[in-house]
Amino acid sequence: MAQSWGREARGGGGTSVVVKMESPDWAVPQSEGAAAGAAGGKAGRGKNARQITWVLLLKAHRAAGKLTGAASAALSVAAAARRRVAAGRTDADAGAAPPGESPALRTRFYGFLRAFLLLSMLLLAVDVAAHLQGWHLAVDVPDLLAVEGLFAAGYASWVRIRLEYLAPALQFLANACVVLFLIQSADRLILCLGCLWIKLRGIKPVPTAGGKGSDDVEAGAGEFPMVLVQIPMCNEKEVYQQSIGAVCSLDWPRSNFLVQVLDDSDDATTSALIKEEVEKWQREGVRILYRHRVIRDGYKAGNLKSAMNCSYVKDYEFVVIFDADFQPQPDFLKRTVPHFKGNEDVGLVQARWSFVNKDENLLTRLQNINLCFHFEVEQQCQCELPESYEAYRKQQHRWHSGPMQLFRLCFVDIIKSKIGFWKKFNLIFLFFLLRKLILPFYSFTLFCIILPMTMFIPEAELPAWVVCYIPATMSLLNILPAPKSFPFIVPYLLFENTMSVTKFNAMISGLFQLGSAYEWVVTKKSGRSSEGDLVALVEKQSKQQRVGSAPNLDSLTKESAHIKKDSMKKKHNRIYRKELALSFLLLTAAARSLLSVQGIHFYFLLFQGVSFLVVGLDLIGEQIE
């Protein structure tokens, strides 16, 4: 007689499992076995139907839950966008133009994008009308001429202009950008292979000789060279306390290092707070001085140069520079100064950055991916990432405008210098041209201008490996130094292309000495992680019996709360017009691509347009209620 054992796995999305074992046919009569088999088959079919129904209902319930969550998220984004648009604060409201820059010059690039957007919308309307006529966007000119009507004749003329004039020029420009793209991708691949080689071989910088700055506890102060530490600041109300506290706690004989706090603040309250902090550490026995400039001549570089003119500077062998948000570890000097010992070729030792707020929001996570790759080979110390898009945008403008100014000013001197040919080649071609000029140029031109244009001029095209596969591969290589950020690989790829408009604008302004090249806005800091870092620092110092130099954490907590309360009243999220114009342009091109079934091009344009929209509405990074 047939026997069956079964067990239902209900809940948790699992399907029913039925295990059936049958005995030989001779165990029962044929008719009885057939009847039992028929009854068992009906029961089994009924049971299986119920089980399948349960599974389908469970999956439908889960799908409905996911759709509800997605709808809720979409509604939240839409509501935030509506509030942002209703607020009416655009990037043009950020303040007056920098000295030497006219308002017309500042809006020229945006005007170009707006005109290009209007043209693309007009072309999309024409192509939609042609598609409704059944021409399918790929009809030959003679066939169009055979069709009667003014619209057919006009569309035939447009197709002829595309074929004979526009497509060849666009294809030539696209091919040139693809060549630049391949060269830059090869450079990035070589850098990644270099990172892998260093990791596998365990290569680390090692001092050529011991002695100065060693960890010998019996060494006297004479074994430690004289070190001058500089901290340039400008309105750094959020981070000045943590920075000064970390520097004053460096593990180095106090008689052998001097701290210069170089304040360029134009806010009297901030200057008073910084000066008070310096005086507090002076009472603790730290050799620290406060310098304030009324005129910010030369900005940060001018501030540092001015401090080097002090008469006492000649007594110091080494100079250490920390930005206002840097938090060096106590053993920083002991790990860096020894690299100069016995090596006359070393004039600079630069330490790597690590970031105390890399998990604060999506913007800081994407920055961490980029900067982890940048610092993988070169550098290792802690600082802070900008948490708002406005601050990050201004920082990137400085970082990409500055190298082009240096290239313009120093090119002739580099050519005339006595360094070797390959060092000149590395500095001029690889650093200035390839990584600082070509990269922002092709990123913006290829993916934000040429690709949308190929949708409206389909006779010129970009292959899928240029649009998707190589960029995805490069992004994967970039993310290897920060493996925990792997889930953000797609947003990272889209965000890097989104930032190309800012980097391209900065590169042009620096190269051609436009007015915005001289705009030097200090990156806004939040100081959100400073309290926890100081607590850890104080605990470490207490073990070393150096509690006397610890900062007052109670006052820090109260002051940081007061600062955040005040800043919430002053700061606003903004609308960025250039990014919004490009988002509408890319979404229009995506609609055109959908008509002609362009495959991967449609998805890239769609998601890239959405990323520009999110950034343009300032929905990435720090959100201010």
XYZ file of C-alpha atoms in Angstrom, residues 132-349:
218
model
C 3.463 59.091 -34.891
C 3.577 59.440 -38.664
C 5.072 55.959 -38.873
C 8.535 57.032 -40.014
C 10.160 55.261 -37.055
C 12.959 57.815 -36.868
C 15.128 55.952 -39.389
C 13.453 56.523 -42.744
C 15.563 57.449 -45.804
C 15.489 60.967 -47.213
C 14.135 59.905 -50.663
C 11.231 58.139 -49.002
C 10.422 61.272 -47.013
C 10.550 63.451 -50.106
C 7.915 61.242 -51.676
C 5.535 62.106 -48.826
C 3.417 65.191 -49.416
C 3.186 67.916 -46.833
C 5.265 70.683 -45.278
C 6.185 68.666 -42.188
C 7.562 65.788 -44.268
C 9.692 68.175 -46.322
C 10.999 69.902 -43.203
C 11.808 66.627 -41.506
C 13.590 65.416 -44.659
C 15.736 68.558 -44.580
C 16.573 67.965 -40.909
C 17.602 64.351 -41.646
C 19.814 65.539 -44.537
C 21.523 68.131 -42.296
C 22.112 65.445 -39.699
C 23.658 63.055 -42.190
C 25.881 65.496 -44.070
C 26.995 68.029 -41.458
C 26.140 67.277 -37.844
C 26.790 63.542 -37.554
C 30.395 63.577 -38.915
C 31.438 66.447 -36.622
C 29.731 64.900 -33.596
C 31.248 61.490 -34.321
C 34.730 63.030 -34.602
C 34.298 64.797 -31.259
C 32.933 61.613 -29.687
C 35.867 59.548 -30.968
C 38.353 62.109 -29.647
C 36.721 62.008 -26.204
C 36.706 58.192 -26.288
C 40.475 58.209 -26.939
C 40.986 60.531 -23.952
C 38.659 58.324 -21.941
C 40.716 55.213 -22.758
C 43.993 56.947 -21.887
C 42.631 58.069 -18.522
C 41.155 54.613 -17.874
C 44.556 53.027 -18.594
C 46.157 55.430 -16.124
C 43.582 54.512 -13.488
C 44.135 50.797 -14.172
C 47.893 51.202 -13.708
C 47.303 52.991 -10.412
C 45.036 50.163 -9.249
C 47.632 47.567 -10.181
C 50.211 49.603 -8.270
C 47.920 49.617 -5.209
C 47.496 45.837 -5.504
C 51.252 45.307 -5.779
C 51.873 47.430 -2.682
C 49.216 45.503 -0.753
C 50.539 42.100 -1.773
C 54.153 42.980 -1.030
C 53.287 44.798 2.194
C 55.320 47.832 1.143
C 55.348 50.630 3.727
C 57.510 53.727 4.120
C 60.317 52.973 6.539
C 62.778 55.546 7.915
C 66.273 55.012 6.569
C 67.802 55.441 10.018
C 66.729 55.675 13.634
C 67.584 58.425 16.055
C 65.523 61.579 16.027
C 61.976 61.110 17.116
C 62.558 57.522 18.219
C 60.459 55.837 20.888
C 63.372 55.592 23.310
C 61.895 56.726 26.618
C 65.368 57.518 27.967
C 66.199 59.911 25.134
C 66.560 63.515 26.229
C 65.028 66.596 24.634
C 68.199 67.049 22.611
C 67.342 63.943 20.597
C 64.184 65.614 19.281
C 64.516 68.324 16.601
C 62.743 71.669 16.871
C 59.309 71.545 15.197
C 56.994 74.446 14.256
C 53.302 73.472 13.961
C 50.969 75.750 11.966
C 47.137 75.642 12.045
C 45.602 78.080 9.520
C 41.978 78.969 10.336
C 39.184 81.137 9.006
C 35.851 81.300 10.858
C 36.318 77.718 12.081
C 33.860 77.957 14.973
C 32.827 74.305 14.792
C 36.245 72.613 14.831
C 38.838 74.971 16.315
C 38.684 73.379 19.768
C 39.213 69.790 18.656
C 42.044 70.782 16.292
C 43.973 72.849 18.840
C 43.412 70.189 21.508
C 44.777 67.397 19.288
C 47.863 69.394 18.230
C 48.686 70.513 21.764
C 48.535 66.864 22.858
C 51.234 65.687 20.441
C 53.730 63.351 22.101
C 56.835 65.528 21.717
C 58.907 67.454 24.263
C 57.077 70.734 24.833
C 60.334 72.666 24.785
C 60.982 71.399 21.251
C 57.799 72.393 19.434
C 55.819 75.590 18.999
C 52.217 75.886 17.779
C 51.094 78.827 15.628
C 47.319 79.321 15.440
C 46.957 81.494 12.319
C 43.510 83.081 12.400
C 42.066 84.823 9.327
C 38.547 85.034 10.766
C 36.470 88.103 9.967
C 33.970 87.211 12.722
C 34.944 88.872 16.003
C 33.152 86.270 18.122
C 34.984 83.389 16.466
C 38.326 85.133 16.831
C 37.669 85.727 20.531
C 36.814 82.061 21.079
C 39.961 80.870 19.278
C 42.139 83.308 21.219
C 40.588 82.161 24.500
C 41.326 78.532 23.601
C 44.953 79.393 22.857
C 45.311 81.196 26.198
C 43.872 78.166 28.001
C 46.550 75.897 26.530
C 49.232 78.476 27.305
C 48.239 78.204 30.961
C 48.665 74.440 30.667
C 52.305 74.957 29.707
C 52.038 74.448 25.937
C 54.154 76.753 23.772
C 51.391 78.127 21.542
C 50.883 81.542 19.897
C 47.865 83.279 18.373
C 48.191 85.397 15.210
C 45.307 87.255 13.571
C 45.256 88.972 10.168
C 42.730 91.644 9.307
C 43.334 91.420 5.530
C 43.269 87.915 4.004
C 45.948 88.616 1.435
C 46.724 85.369 -0.400
C 44.115 83.429 1.598
C 45.507 80.267 3.285
C 48.831 80.336 1.423
C 49.280 84.011 2.308
C 48.458 83.232 5.930
C 51.131 80.534 6.116
C 53.700 82.689 4.323
C 53.059 85.614 6.646
C 53.663 83.421 9.703
C 56.993 82.225 8.284
C 58.292 85.811 8.383
C 58.404 85.798 12.195
C 61.941 86.128 13.552
C 61.730 83.044 15.787
C 60.954 80.701 12.872
C 64.665 80.358 12.038
C 65.131 78.375 15.271
C 62.990 75.484 13.994
C 64.190 72.709 11.693
C 60.809 71.328 10.597
C 57.396 72.846 9.846
C 54.168 70.841 10.240
C 50.877 72.123 8.765
C 47.415 70.911 9.829
C 44.097 72.123 8.442
C 41.581 73.415 10.954
C 39.591 70.162 11.007
C 42.595 67.818 11.300
C 42.989 65.648 14.386
C 46.512 64.161 14.420
C 47.250 61.193 16.639
C 49.656 61.857 19.554
C 52.477 59.902 17.856
C 52.223 61.820 14.560
C 55.594 63.567 14.872
C 57.359 60.403 16.023
C 56.105 58.597 12.916
C 56.924 61.322 10.362
C 60.046 63.220 11.460
C 62.355 60.151 11.317
C 61.821 59.903 7.534
C 64.005 62.984 7.063
C 66.936 61.480 8.987
C 69.809 60.538 6.685
C 67.852 61.285 3.484
C 68.708 64.617 1.927
C 66.354 63.996 -1.026
C 63.262 64.113 1.209
C 61.849 67.612 1.547
C 58.214 66.751 2.363
C 56.417 63.948 4.176
